[in-house]
Every structure is written in C-alpha cells, then in structure tokens.
PDB file of C-alpha atoms in Angstrom:
ATOM      1  CA  MET C  24     -15.715  38.407   0.036  1.00 38.00           C
ATOM      2  CA  GLN C  25     -15.950  35.502   2.448  1.00 47.00           C
ATOM      3  CA  PHE C  26     -15.943  32.037   0.918  1.00 56.00           C
ATOM      4  CA  LYS C  27     -17.871  29.176   2.422  1.00 81.00           C
ATOM      5  CA  GLU C  28     -15.830  26.390   3.921  1.00 86.00           C
ATOM      6  CA  PRO C  29     -15.985  22.817   2.602  1.00 90.00           C
ATOM      7  CA  LEU C  30     -17.435  20.210   4.918  1.00 90.00           C
ATOM      8  CA  PHE C  31     -15.068  17.446   5.981  1.00 90.00           C
ATOM      9  CA  PHE C  32     -15.780  14.109   7.628  1.00 91.00           C
ATOM     10  CA  ASP C  33     -12.811  12.086   8.833  1.00 89.00           C
ATOM     11  CA  ILE C  34     -14.054   8.562   9.405  1.00 83.00           C
ATOM     12  CA  HIS C  35     -10.721   6.940   8.542  1.00 72.00           C
ATOM     13  CA  LYS C  36      -9.566   6.571  12.103  1.00 67.00           C
ATOM     14  CA  GLU C  37      -6.233   4.814  12.155  1.00 64.00           C
ATOM     15  CA  ASN C  38      -6.652   1.599  14.120  1.00 70.00           C
ATOM     16  CA  LYS C  39      -3.107   1.092  15.292  1.00 77.00           C
ATOM     17  CA  ASP C  40      -3.639  -2.463  16.511  1.00 83.00           C
ATOM     18  CA  ALA C  41      -5.342  -3.486  13.257  1.00 86.00           C
ATOM     19  CA  ASN C  42      -2.551  -1.911  11.210  1.00 88.00           C
ATOM     20  CA  VAL C  43       0.108  -3.710  13.230  1.00 92.00           C
ATOM     21  CA  GLN C  44      -1.704  -7.021  12.852  1.00 94.00           C
ATOM     22  CA  GLU C  45      -2.237  -6.617   9.098  1.00 94.00           C
ATOM     23  CA  LEU C  46       1.316  -5.479   8.408  1.00 96.00           C
ATOM     24  CA  SER C  47       2.831  -8.176  10.605  1.00 97.00           C
ATOM     25  CA  GLN C  48       0.754 -10.961   9.079  1.00 97.00           C
ATOM     26  CA  GLY C  49       1.657  -9.802   5.583  1.00 98.00           C
ATOM     27  CA  LEU C  50       5.373  -9.758   6.292  1.00 98.00           C
ATOM     28  CA  LEU C  51       5.265 -13.240   7.819  1.00 98.00           C
ATOM     29  CA  CYS C  52       3.500 -14.855   4.835  1.00 98.00           C
ATOM     30  CA  PRO C  53       5.651 -17.211   2.711  1.00 98.00           C
ATOM     31  CA  GLN C  54       5.401 -14.546  -0.015  1.00 98.00           C
ATOM     32  CA  ALA C  55       5.740 -11.412   2.067  1.00 98.00           C
ATOM     33  CA  THR C  56       3.196  -8.701   1.260  1.00 98.00           C
ATOM     34  CA  LEU C  57       2.377  -5.119   2.185  1.00 98.00           C
ATOM     35  CA  SER C  58      -1.069  -3.788   1.282  1.00 95.00           C
ATOM     36  CA  PRO C  59      -1.038  -0.993  -1.326  1.00 94.00           C
ATOM     37  CA  LYS C  60      -3.352   1.066   0.872  1.00 90.00           C
ATOM     38  CA  TYR C  61      -0.247   1.888   2.923  1.00 94.00           C
ATOM     39  CA  PHE C  62       1.246   3.723  -0.065  1.00 95.00           C
ATOM     40  CA  TYR C  63      -1.000   6.698   0.509  1.00 90.00           C
ATOM     41  CA  ASP C  64       0.333   8.801   3.302  1.00 90.00           C
ATOM     42  CA  GLU C  65       0.932  12.422   2.302  1.00 89.00           C
ATOM     43  CA  MET C  66       4.341  11.642   0.799  1.00 95.00           C
ATOM     44  CA  GLY C  67       2.954   8.701  -1.154  1.00 95.00           C
ATOM     45  CA  SER C  68       0.089  10.790  -2.513  1.00 91.00           C
ATOM     46  CA  VAL C  69       2.493  13.468  -3.749  1.00 94.00           C
ATOM     47  CA  LEU C  70       4.693  10.834  -5.384  1.00 97.00           C
ATOM     48  CA  PHE C  71       1.693   9.272  -7.109  1.00 95.00           C
ATOM     49  CA  ASP C  72       0.700  12.666  -8.510  1.00 93.00           C
ATOM     50  CA  ALA C  73       4.218  12.884  -9.950  1.00 97.00           C
ATOM     51  CA  ILE C  74       3.840   9.414 -11.486  1.00 97.00           C
ATOM     52  CA  THR C  75       0.789  10.570 -13.433  1.00 95.00           C
ATOM     53  CA  LEU C  76       2.959  13.192 -15.168  1.00 96.00           C
ATOM     54  CA  LEU C  77       5.566  10.707 -16.388  1.00 97.00           C
ATOM     55  CA  PRO C  78       5.797   9.951 -20.118  1.00 96.00           C
ATOM     56  CA  GLU C  79       5.823   6.202 -19.399  1.00 97.00           C
ATOM     57  CA  TYR C  80       2.618   6.339 -17.359  1.00 97.00           C
ATOM     58  CA  TYR C  81      -0.102   6.481 -20.011  1.00 96.00           C
ATOM     59  CA  PRO C  82      -3.329   5.790 -17.992  1.00 96.00           C
ATOM     60  CA  THR C  83      -3.946   9.313 -16.657  1.00 95.00           C
ATOM     61  CA  ARG C  84      -3.362  11.192 -19.900  1.00 96.00           C
ATOM     62  CA  THR C  85      -5.148   8.540 -21.982  1.00 97.00           C
ATOM     63  CA  GLU C  86      -8.191   8.718 -19.723  1.00 97.00           C
ATOM     64  CA  LEU C  87      -8.251  12.507 -20.095  1.00 96.00           C
ATOM     65  CA  GLN C  88      -7.830  12.137 -23.857  1.00 97.00           C
ATOM     66  CA  ILE C  89     -10.908   9.902 -24.043  1.00 98.00           C
ATOM     67  CA  PHE C  90     -12.908  12.363 -21.950  1.00 97.00           C
ATOM     68  CA  THR C  91     -11.820  15.160 -24.296  1.00 96.00           C
ATOM     69  CA  GLN C  92     -12.383  13.376 -27.595  1.00 96.00           C
ATOM     70  CA  GLN C  93     -15.651  11.726 -26.567  1.00 96.00           C
ATOM     71  CA  ALA C  94     -16.894  14.585 -24.392  1.00 95.00           C
ATOM     72  CA  HIS C  95     -20.320  14.957 -25.997  1.00 95.00           C
ATOM     73  CA  ASP C  96     -21.259  11.280 -25.770  1.00 97.00           C
ATOM     74  CA  ILE C  97     -19.843  10.750 -22.287  1.00 97.00           C
ATOM     75  CA  HIS C  98     -21.303  13.848 -20.668  1.00 96.00           C
ATOM     76  CA  ALA C  99     -24.667  13.106 -22.263  1.00 97.00           C
ATOM     77  CA  GLN C 100     -24.871  10.173 -19.837  1.00 97.00           C
ATOM     78  CA  PHE C 101     -24.132  12.266 -16.757  1.00 97.00           C
ATOM     79  CA  PRO C 102     -27.173  13.297 -14.717  1.00 96.00           C
ATOM     80  CA  LYS C 103     -27.787  17.023 -14.331  1.00 93.00           C
ATOM     81  CA  GLN C 104     -27.994  18.756 -10.945  1.00 93.00           C
ATOM     82  CA  ALA C 105     -26.363  15.707  -9.432  1.00 96.00           C
ATOM     83  CA  THR C 106     -24.319  14.755  -6.413  1.00 96.00           C
ATOM     84  CA  TRP C 107     -20.900  13.492  -7.491  1.00 97.00           C
ATOM     85  CA  VAL C 108     -19.111  10.937  -5.316  1.00 97.00           C
ATOM     86  CA  ASP C 109     -15.451  10.823  -6.345  1.00 97.00           C
ATOM     87  CA  LEU C 110     -13.920   7.615  -5.001  1.00 97.00           C
ATOM     88  CA  GLY C 111     -10.154   7.799  -4.567  1.00 93.00           C
ATOM     89  CA  SER C 112     -10.239  11.482  -5.422  1.00 93.00           C
ATOM     90  CA  GLY C 113      -6.644  12.285  -4.464  1.00 88.00           C
ATOM     91  CA  ASN C 114      -6.098  15.942  -5.374  1.00 91.00           C
ATOM     92  CA  CYS C 115      -9.543  16.020  -7.088  1.00 92.00           C
ATOM     93  CA  GLU C 116      -7.988  17.018 -10.413  1.00 93.00           C
ATOM     94  CA  LYS C 117      -9.453  14.147 -12.448  1.00 93.00           C
ATOM     95  CA  ALA C 118     -13.011  15.106 -11.500  1.00 95.00           C
ATOM     96  CA  VAL C 119     -12.443  18.857 -11.693  1.00 94.00           C
ATOM     97  CA  ASN C 120     -11.247  18.436 -15.287  1.00 94.00           C
ATOM     98  CA  LEU C 121     -14.840  17.451 -16.076  1.00 95.00           C
ATOM     99  CA  PHE C 122     -16.455  20.531 -14.515  1.00 94.00           C
ATOM    100  CA  SER C 123     -16.203  22.520 -17.762  1.00 89.00           C
ATOM    101  CA  HIS C 124     -18.733  20.137 -19.351  1.00 92.00           C
ATOM    102  CA  SER C 125     -20.778  18.999 -16.357  1.00 93.00           C
ATOM    103  CA  MET C 126     -21.026  20.803 -13.031  1.00 94.00           C
ATOM    104  CA  PRO C 127     -22.222  18.943  -9.943  1.00 96.00           C
ATOM    105  CA  SER C 128     -24.446  20.579  -7.379  1.00 95.00           C
ATOM    106  CA  THR C 129     -22.540  18.751  -4.647  1.00 95.00           C
ATOM    107  CA  TYR C 130     -19.077  17.241  -4.988  1.00 96.00           C
ATOM    108  CA  ILE C 131     -18.120  14.599  -2.405  1.00 96.00           C
ATOM    109  CA  ALA C 132     -14.429  13.690  -2.530  1.00 95.00           C
ATOM    110  CA  VAL C 133     -13.493  10.405  -0.849  1.00 94.00           C
ATOM    111  CA  ASP C 134      -9.925   9.322  -0.133  1.00 91.00           C
ATOM    112  CA  ILE C 135      -7.892   7.348   2.389  1.00 87.00           C
ATOM    113  CA  SER C 136      -5.171  10.043   2.504  1.00 84.00           C
ATOM    114  CA  VAL C 137      -7.000  12.356   4.884  1.00 84.00           C
ATOM    115  CA  ASP C 138      -4.501  15.204   5.242  1.00 84.00           C
ATOM    116  CA  TYR C 139      -3.733  15.288   1.539  1.00 84.00           C
ATOM    117  CA  LEU C 140      -7.421  15.454   0.653  1.00 87.00           C
ATOM    118  CA  SER C 141      -8.334  18.118   3.194  1.00 86.00           C
ATOM    119  CA  ASN C 142      -5.460  20.318   2.014  1.00 85.00           C
ATOM    120  CA  HIS C 143      -6.964  20.485  -1.489  1.00 87.00           C
ATOM    121  CA  LEU C 144     -10.622  21.030  -0.672  1.00 92.00           C
ATOM    122  CA  LYS C 145     -10.436  24.594   0.623  1.00 88.00           C
ATOM    123  CA  ASP C 146      -8.962  25.893  -2.641  1.00 89.00           C
ATOM    124  CA  LEU C 147     -11.481  23.851  -4.605  1.00 92.00           C
ATOM    125  CA  GLN C 148     -14.399  25.353  -2.686  1.00 92.00           C
ATOM    126  CA  ALA C 149     -13.038  28.866  -3.231  1.00 90.00           C
ATOM    127  CA  LYS C 150     -12.674  28.235  -6.960  1.00 92.00           C
ATOM    128  CA  TYR C 151     -16.176  26.775  -7.318  1.00 93.00           C
ATOM    129  CA  PRO C 152     -18.378  28.578  -4.772  1.00 92.00           C
ATOM    130  CA  GLU C 153     -21.506  27.424  -6.598  1.00 93.00           C
ATOM    131  CA  VAL C 154     -20.681  23.794  -5.739  1.00 94.00           C
ATOM    132  CA  ASP C 155     -21.090  22.351  -2.259  1.00 94.00           C
ATOM    133  CA  VAL C 156     -17.730  20.685  -1.626  1.00 94.00           C
ATOM    134  CA  VAL C 157     -17.542  17.830   0.870  1.00 95.00           C
ATOM    135  CA  GLY C 158     -14.585  15.675   1.853  1.00 94.00           C
ATOM    136  CA  VAL C 159     -14.783  12.209   3.382  1.00 93.00           C
ATOM    137  CA  GLY C 160     -11.626  10.581   4.665  1.00 91.00           C
ATOM    138  CA  MET C 161     -12.217   6.835   4.660  1.00 89.00           C
ATOM    139  CA  ASP C 162     -10.952   3.469   3.464  1.00 88.00           C
ATOM    140  CA  PHE C 163     -13.682   2.754   0.916  1.00 89.00           C
ATOM    141  CA  SER C 164     -12.079  -0.551  -0.065  1.00 84.00           C
ATOM    142  CA  ASN C 165     -13.696  -2.012   3.048  1.00 79.00           C
ATOM    143  CA  SER C 166     -16.899  -0.008   3.322  1.00 83.00           C
ATOM    144  CA  LEU C 167     -19.016   2.527   1.469  1.00 91.00           C
ATOM    145  CA  GLN C 168     -20.893   3.523   4.609  1.00 90.00           C
ATOM    146  CA  PHE C 169     -21.095   7.309   4.526  1.00 92.00           C
ATOM    147  CA  PRO C 170     -21.657   9.557   7.551  1.00 90.00           C
ATOM    148  CA  GLU C 171     -25.256   9.891   8.687  1.00 90.00           C
ATOM    149  CA  LYS C 172     -25.233  13.608   7.865  1.00 90.00           C
ATOM    150  CA  LEU C 173     -24.612  12.773   4.188  1.00 92.00           C
ATOM    151  CA  GLN C 174     -27.256  10.075   3.803  1.00 91.00           C
ATOM    152  CA  GLN C 175     -30.012  12.476   2.744  1.00 91.00           C
ATOM    153  CA  GLN C 176     -27.718  14.158   0.224  1.00 92.00           C
ATOM    154  CA  LEU C 177     -27.032  10.793  -1.403  1.00 94.00           C
ATOM    155  CA  THR C 178     -30.739  10.165  -1.988  1.00 94.00           C
ATOM    156  CA  GLN C 179     -32.271  13.543  -2.846  1.00 94.00           C
ATOM    157  CA  GLU C 180     -30.558  14.032  -6.239  1.00 96.00           C
ATOM    158  CA  PRO C 181     -29.236  11.831  -9.032  1.00 97.00           C
ATOM    159  CA  LEU C 182     -25.885  10.411  -7.986  1.00 97.00           C
ATOM    160  CA  LEU C 183     -22.798  10.145 -10.169  1.00 98.00           C
ATOM    161  CA  ALA C 184     -20.115   7.833  -8.780  1.00 98.00           C
ATOM    162  CA  LEU C 185     -16.649   8.335 -10.246  1.00 98.00           C
ATOM    163  CA  TYR C 186     -13.794   5.859  -9.954  1.00 98.00           C
ATOM    164  CA  LEU C 187     -11.127   7.141 -12.296  1.00 97.00           C
ATOM    165  CA  GLY C 188      -7.467   6.444 -12.941  1.00 93.00           C
ATOM    166  CA  SER C 189      -7.830   2.644 -13.309  1.00 93.00           C
ATOM    167  CA  SER C 190      -7.573   2.221  -9.526  1.00 94.00           C
ATOM    168  CA  LEU C 191      -9.939  -0.744  -9.639  1.00 96.00           C
ATOM    169  CA  GLY C 192      -6.940  -2.705 -10.896  1.00 96.00           C
ATOM    170  CA  ASN C 193      -5.657  -2.917  -7.317  1.00 94.00           C
ATOM    171  CA  PHE C 194      -8.493  -5.359  -6.582  1.00 95.00           C
ATOM    172  CA  ASN C 195      -8.398  -8.944  -7.766  1.00 95.00           C
ATOM    173  CA  PRO C 196     -11.475  -9.953  -9.821  1.00 96.00           C
ATOM    174  CA  THR C 197     -13.372 -11.270  -6.779  1.00 96.00           C
ATOM    175  CA  GLU C 198     -12.619  -8.145  -4.744  1.00 95.00           C
ATOM    176  CA  ALA C 199     -13.497  -5.969  -7.741  1.00 97.00           C
ATOM    177  CA  LEU C 200     -16.888  -7.643  -8.053  1.00 97.00           C
ATOM    178  CA  TYR C 201     -17.609  -7.098  -4.356  1.00 96.00           C
ATOM    179  CA  PHE C 202     -16.587  -3.447  -4.639  1.00 97.00           C
ATOM    180  CA  LEU C 203     -18.678  -2.860  -7.768  1.00 98.00           C
ATOM    181  CA  GLU C 204     -21.686  -4.480  -6.103  1.00 97.00           C
ATOM    182  CA  ARG C 205     -21.426  -1.909  -3.310  1.00 97.00           C
ATOM    183  CA  VAL C 206     -21.069   0.927  -5.827  1.00 98.00           C
ATOM    184  CA  ALA C 207     -24.181  -0.348  -7.634  1.00 98.00           C
ATOM    185  CA  VAL C 208     -26.087  -0.239  -4.338  1.00 97.00           C
ATOM    186  CA  LEU C 209     -24.807   3.307  -3.757  1.00 97.00           C
ATOM    187  CA  CYS C 210     -25.986   4.418  -7.207  1.00 97.00           C
ATOM    188  CA  LYS C 211     -29.426   2.929  -6.605  1.00 96.00           C
ATOM    189  CA  LYS C 212     -29.824   5.237  -3.607  1.00 95.00           C
ATOM    190  CA  GLY C 213     -29.803   8.236  -5.940  1.00 96.00           C
ATOM    191  CA  GLN C 214     -32.650   9.606  -7.995  1.00 97.00           C
ATOM    192  CA  PRO C 215     -33.261   8.341 -11.579  1.00 96.00           C
ATOM    193  CA  GLY C 216     -30.317   8.907 -13.908  1.00 97.00           C
ATOM    194  CA  SER C 217     -27.705   7.827 -11.361  1.00 98.00           C
ATOM    195  CA  GLY C 218     -24.706   5.834 -12.530  1.00 98.00           C
ATOM    196  CA  LEU C 219     -20.992   5.101 -12.452  1.00 98.00           C
ATOM    197  CA  ILE C 220     -18.178   6.371 -14.667  1.00 98.00           C
ATOM    198  CA  ILE C 221     -15.046   4.260 -14.242  1.00 98.00           C
ATOM    199  CA  GLY C 222     -11.633   4.113 -15.906  1.00 98.00           C
ATOM    200  CA  ILE C 223     -10.145   0.706 -16.728  1.00 98.00           C
ATOM    201  CA  ASP C 224      -6.695  -0.151 -18.035  1.00 98.00           C
ATOM    202  CA  LEU C 225      -6.836  -2.728 -20.817  1.00 98.00           C
ATOM    203  CA  VAL C 226      -4.584  -5.686 -21.576  1.00 97.00           C
ATOM    204  CA  LYS C 227      -1.773  -4.749 -23.960  1.00 96.00           C
ATOM    205  CA  ASP C 228       1.822  -5.621 -24.776  1.00 96.00           C
ATOM    206  CA  THR C 229       4.064  -6.477 -21.845  1.00 97.00           C
ATOM    207  CA  GLY C 230       6.673  -3.827 -22.660  1.00 96.00           C
ATOM    208  CA  SER C 231       4.237  -0.911 -22.462  1.00 95.00           C
ATOM    209  CA  LEU C 232       2.800  -2.196 -19.207  1.00 97.00           C
ATOM    210  CA  GLU C 233       6.117  -2.769 -17.480  1.00 97.00           C
ATOM    211  CA  ARG C 234       7.539   0.600 -18.588  1.00 97.00           C
ATOM    212  CA  ALA C 235       4.509   2.346 -17.089  1.00 97.00           C
ATOM    213  CA  TYR C 236       5.405   0.928 -13.675  1.00 97.00           C
ATOM    214  CA  ALA C 237       9.205   1.262 -13.864  1.00 97.00           C
ATOM    215  CA  ASP C 238       9.963   4.752 -15.160  1.00 97.00           C
ATOM    216  CA  ASP C 239      13.441   5.979 -16.005  1.00 97.00           C
ATOM    217  CA  LEU C 240      13.417   8.742 -13.365  1.00 97.00           C
ATOM    218  CA  GLY C 241      12.693   6.287 -10.575  1.00 98.00           C
ATOM    219  CA  VAL C 242       9.566   8.060  -9.315  1.00 98.00           C
ATOM    220  CA  THR C 243       7.590   4.809  -9.160  1.00 98.00           C
ATOM    221  CA  ALA C 244      10.508   3.214  -7.333  1.00 98.00           C
ATOM    222  CA  ALA C 245      10.388   5.994  -4.724  1.00 98.00           C
ATOM    223  CA  PHE C 246       6.614   5.551  -4.431  1.00 98.00           C
ATOM    224  CA  ASN C 247       7.064   1.829  -3.824  1.00 98.00           C
ATOM    225  CA  LEU C 248       9.971   2.228  -1.390  1.00 98.00           C
ATOM    226  CA  ASN C 249       8.014   4.803   0.605  1.00 98.00           C
ATOM    227  CA  VAL C 250       5.750   1.996   1.833  1.00 98.00           C
ATOM    228  CA  LEU C 251       8.713   0.739   3.881  1.00 98.00           C
ATOM    229  CA  ARG C 252       8.951   4.102   5.638  1.00 97.00           C
ATOM    230  CA  ARG C 253       5.223   3.874   6.280  1.00 96.00           C
ATOM    231  CA  ALA C 254       5.638   0.362   7.711  1.00 97.00           C
ATOM    232  CA  ASN C 255       8.373   1.633  10.017  1.00 97.00           C
ATOM    233  CA  GLN C 256       6.045   4.369  11.286  1.00 95.00           C
ATOM    234  CA  LEU C 257       3.058   2.091  11.868  1.00 94.00           C
ATOM    235  CA  LEU C 258       4.749  -1.168  12.813  1.00 95.00           C
ATOM    236  CA  GLY C 259       7.952   0.003  14.464  1.00 96.00           C
ATOM    237  CA  SER C 260       9.977  -2.074  12.010  1.00 97.00           C
ATOM    238  CA  ASP C 261      13.553  -1.313  11.004  1.00 98.00           C
ATOM    239  CA  PHE C 262      13.428  -1.395   7.208  1.00 98.00           C
ATOM    240  CA  ASP C 263      16.282   0.474   5.534  1.00 98.00           C
ATOM    241  CA  VAL C 264      15.082   1.582   2.093  1.00 98.00           C
ATOM    242  CA  ARG C 265      18.674   1.398   0.829  1.00 98.00           C
ATOM    243  CA  ASP C 266      18.515  -2.389   1.165  1.00 98.00           C
ATOM    244  CA  TRP C 267      15.659  -2.742  -1.325  1.00 98.00           C
ATOM    245  CA  GLN C 268      14.998  -2.163  -4.998  1.00 98.00           C
ATOM    246  CA  HIS C 269      11.788  -1.718  -6.954  1.00 98.00           C
ATOM    247  CA  ILE C 270      10.767  -4.218  -9.610  1.00 98.00           C
ATOM    248  CA  ALA C 271       7.651  -4.387 -11.788  1.00 98.00           C
ATOM    249  CA  LEU C 272       6.606  -7.308 -13.957  1.00 98.00           C
ATOM    250  CA  PHE C 273       3.552  -8.354 -15.937  1.00 98.00           C
ATOM    251  CA  ASN C 274       2.102 -11.681 -14.845  1.00 98.00           C
ATOM    252  CA  VAL C 275       0.517 -12.854 -18.095  1.00 97.00           C
ATOM    253  CA  GLN C 276      -1.383 -15.751 -16.541  1.00 97.00           C
ATOM    254  CA  GLU C 277      -3.044 -13.518 -13.933  1.00 97.00           C
ATOM    255  CA  SER C 278      -3.334 -10.527 -16.312  1.00 97.00           C
ATOM    256  CA  ARG C 279      -1.794  -8.161 -13.803  1.00 98.00           C
ATOM    257  CA  ILE C 280       1.191  -5.937 -13.218  1.00 98.00           C
ATOM    258  CA  GLU C 281       2.939  -6.863  -9.984  1.00 98.00           C
ATOM    259  CA  MET C 282       5.091  -4.463  -8.007  1.00 98.00           C
ATOM    260  CA  HIS C 283       7.637  -5.924  -5.619  1.00 98.00           C
ATOM    261  CA  LEU C 284      10.456  -4.718  -3.411  1.00 98.00           C
ATOM    262  CA  GLN C 285      13.484  -6.985  -3.755  1.00 98.00           C
ATOM    263  CA  ALA C 286      16.160  -7.435  -1.093  1.00 98.00           C
ATOM    264  CA  LYS C 287      19.604  -6.413  -2.348  1.00 98.00           C
ATOM    265  CA  ARG C 288      21.354  -8.582   0.260  1.00 98.00           C
ATOM    266  CA  ASN C 289      20.606 -11.124   2.964  1.00 98.00           C
ATOM    267  CA  LEU C 290      18.963  -9.218   5.810  1.00 98.00           C
ATOM    268  CA  THR C 291      16.666  -9.492   8.819  1.00 98.00           C
ATOM    269  CA  VAL C 292      13.814  -7.083   9.542  1.00 98.00           C
ATOM    270  CA  GLN C 293      12.630  -6.796  13.142  1.00 98.00           C
ATOM    271  CA  TRP C 294       9.510  -5.356  14.766  1.00 96.00           C
ATOM    272  CA  HIS C 295       7.738  -5.753  18.128  1.00 89.00           C
ATOM    273  CA  GLY C 296       9.258  -9.105  19.045  1.00 89.00           C
ATOM    274  CA  GLN C 297       8.883 -10.459  15.509  1.00 95.00           C
ATOM    275  CA  GLN C 298      11.408 -10.798  12.735  1.00 97.00           C
ATOM    276  CA  ARG C 299      11.687 -11.968   9.145  1.00 97.00           C
ATOM    277  CA  PHE C 300      14.838 -13.068   7.360  1.00 98.00           C
ATOM    278  CA  PHE C 301      14.998 -12.169   3.663  1.00 98.00           C
ATOM    279  CA  LYS C 302      17.468 -13.797   1.321  1.00 98.00           C
ATOM    280  CA  GLN C 303      19.095 -11.654  -1.336  1.00 98.00           C
ATOM    281  CA  GLY C 304      16.634 -11.526  -4.248  1.00 98.00           C
ATOM    282  CA  GLU C 305      13.581 -12.349  -2.113  1.00 98.00           C
ATOM    283  CA  THR C 306      10.689  -9.933  -2.526  1.00 98.00           C
ATOM    284  CA  ILE C 307       7.838  -8.217  -0.742  1.00 98.00           C
ATOM    285  CA  HIS C 308       4.768  -8.067  -2.987  1.00 98.00           C
ATOM    286  CA  THR C 309       3.321  -4.567  -2.633  1.00 98.00           C
ATOM    287  CA  GLU C 310       0.761  -4.080  -5.396  1.00 97.00           C
ATOM    288  CA  ASN C 311      -1.205  -5.695  -8.190  1.00 97.00           C
ATOM    289  CA  SER C 312      -2.760  -3.807 -11.064  1.00 97.00           C
ATOM    290  CA  TYR C 313      -5.134  -6.068 -12.967  1.00 98.00           C
ATOM    291  CA  LYS C 314      -5.752  -5.419 -16.652  1.00 98.00           C
ATOM    292  CA  TRP C 315      -9.095  -6.176 -18.252  1.00 98.00           C
ATOM    293  CA  SER C 316     -10.570  -6.823 -21.666  1.00 98.00           C
ATOM    294  CA  ILE C 317     -13.665  -4.898 -22.777  1.00 98.00           C
ATOM    295  CA  ASP C 318     -15.817  -8.037 -22.755  1.00 98.00           C
ATOM    296  CA  ASN C 319     -14.645  -9.255 -19.356  1.00 97.00           C
ATOM    297  CA  PHE C 320     -15.202  -5.938 -17.648  1.00 98.00           C
ATOM    298  CA  THR C 321     -18.590  -5.418 -19.285  1.00 98.00           C
ATOM    299  CA  ALA C 322     -19.615  -8.810 -17.901  1.00 98.00           C
ATOM    300  CA  GLN C 323     -18.265  -7.834 -14.474  1.00 98.00           C
ATOM    301  CA  LEU C 324     -20.412  -4.693 -14.411  1.00 98.00           C
ATOM    302  CA  HIS C 325     -23.534  -6.633 -15.365  1.00 98.00           C
ATOM    303  CA  LYS C 326     -22.754  -9.257 -12.740  1.00 98.00           C
ATOM    304  CA  SER C 327     -22.396  -6.571 -10.065  1.00 98.00           C
ATOM    305  CA  GLY C 328     -25.922  -5.277 -10.605  1.00 97.00           C
ATOM    306  CA  PHE C 329     -25.694  -2.649 -13.331  1.00 98.00           C
ATOM    307  CA  THR C 330     -28.132  -3.204 -16.201  1.00 97.00           C
ATOM    308  CA  SER C 331     -26.924  -0.726 -18.830  1.00 97.00           C
ATOM    309  CA  VAL C 332     -23.246  -0.459 -19.842  1.00 98.00           C
ATOM    310  CA  GLN C 333     -21.448   1.660 -22.446  1.00 98.00           C
ATOM    311  CA  HIS C 334     -17.742   2.173 -23.072  1.00 98.00           C
ATOM    312  CA  TRP C 335     -15.318   4.395 -24.955  1.00 98.00           C
ATOM    313  CA  THR C 336     -11.645   3.763 -25.769  1.00 98.00           C
ATOM    314  CA  ASP C 337      -8.688   5.659 -27.173  1.00 97.00           C
ATOM    315  CA  GLN C 338      -7.580   5.007 -30.748  1.00 95.00           C
ATOM    316  CA  LYS C 339      -4.983   2.437 -29.662  1.00 95.00           C
ATOM    317  CA  SER C 340      -7.432   0.649 -27.326  1.00 96.00           C
ATOM    318  CA  GLN C 341      -5.033   1.012 -24.417  1.00 96.00           C
ATOM    319  CA  TYR C 342      -7.639   2.233 -21.971  1.00 98.00           C
ATOM    320  CA  ALA C 343     -11.408   2.429 -21.576  1.00 98.00           C
ATOM    321  CA  LEU C 344     -14.025   4.498 -19.817  1.00 98.00           C
ATOM    322  CA  PHE C 345     -17.218   2.698 -18.858  1.00 98.00           C
ATOM    323  CA  TRP C 346     -20.610   4.160 -18.016  1.00 98.00           C
ATOM    324  CA  ALA C 347     -22.836   1.842 -15.996  1.00 98.00           C
ATOM    325  CA  SER C 348     -26.326   2.464 -14.674  1.00 97.00           C
TER     326      SER C 348
END
C-alpha cells in the first residue's frame, strides 16, 4: 500500500543578516538578551520534548489532564469536518492526542523548527491517511501569512486554531494581544463554528513555578545553554557553554518566570568585530514565561476580537484551557 505524502511549505527562510543584527543588538543591550526563538533548532526541540516529561514541569501533563477530564465539554466546542491549524506544533503530539475525540479533515502543523517538524509529518500522515497533513515552517510570532496555496483551505471549512502548551507566555501582554488579534482574524476566515483553543499557565506559588523551570536533572539548563551554541552558529560568536549557568526566577511584579544565563567568571565574548565584557554574575536574559489569571486572560481574549470565551481548569487551578470564538 502506498501512503500519500504530507505537503510541506518552508517559508521560514533564515535571513542571516537579520539574525546577526538581532543577536548582536540583544547582546549589546545593557541587560543582554537572546530571543527565545533561537532555542528551537533541532537539538533545542528535542530537549524541550524531554522537558515536558519531567516531574517538575507540570504544564504539559496538566493540560492533557484537563483535556481528558473535560473531554465532552471541550470537544463539544470543536467544529466538525474542520481544518486544524496547530501553532507551535513541535512533534504534533499535543494535537494528535485529541484525534481520538475529534478528527480534523485537514491538519496544518506550523513551527519555526523546520527540520524537526518535517521529520514528524511523514509518520503522522501514514498513521492517519484519512487526514490531509500539511506542514508550514515559519516564524508565526511575526506573521500569520500562510502560503497562497493554503488560502482556500483556510476559508472553505470551519477552522480550529490550536495554541497549546502555554507558549503564549513567551509574549509580553502587549505582544500577546497583537498575536491574539491576528489569530482572531485567522479564525474569522473560516466557516461558522471556527475558534481557538489555547493553553494558559496560571499564577501560582513561586516555588512550583521556579521548580518547573529548574529541574533536578538539568534538562532545562541544557535547553537554555543550547541557545549559546545556536548563537555561535548564527553569529560566529565564541561562547563557551562551560562558562555559563542556568538560572530561573519568578518576577512577582511582572508575573513572569525569567530564564537567564549567568556568567561564572569575568569573560569577554567576541563576534564579527564586536565584543561584550561580562562580569562574573552578570546575565543574559533568554526567556520570559508570563503567567495569567483567569479574569485577565478572558479580558485579553475579548480585547483581541473574540466575542465568546469559555475556560476549564484542573482541580488545583494551576492551568487553564480557553475556548474563544
């Protein structure tokens, strides 16, 4: 038996000059930064998958628990015979876990890690031949402009947008609003019944939050340090990962987890005629993960253009799934 092949559109063309400029500017800021989008080369994607299996990292399993315990109510909102657009799909597992209750007619997986995504789609298409599987490699944090060949598909059926795993937390509230506004526009392209299902990590005690981002095995540390290897590849810098250590802290005032890489000694990093001296203890800020309250995020969804909002939480109210249409 010959299986059909998934379609794949790679519109995430690495702009080397833009990467160099962004990385260089970030490292030269008074508080040095590296964008979290640079986490997700193939190595980073594999490490993140490992993070989701850690006992300290509750979001992935809690999200699945809510889907399982509230399956009837949640899936009742999903449109039938719909096109699913899975934003930040990774290995597609989070969406595929839902196939036993709701099966899309077309599944469009979108991720910035092009090679990692394409490697998973062939097996997915073989496992679900009744579903048209499509991959789109793109940086959707900047644009939700899909290839021309997909435009008709996005309008001819109801559209279900998925943004799972609490990834919205990487955006600050202003960026999150802008992103959600674009998702609302995307959903409005679909036929009646279209909507968004999104996972959101909720504010909770500092200890639980910090443990989730600083596990005992050091997997999150490896994930964070890998961004230095990525910077070396893209920028031509001379970071030595042995000179840095991972730290995670909850910024109560900003309601966000911050991940940093802290210099273990005084050192200078050089790249393309530029350099930055780091004192021992100085950090590079690599990621934020904002935590929301139910009321604040409900208001954010309404503000972004959705008119109907529902939510479900786990018993401890650690995490929430929102349906918006």
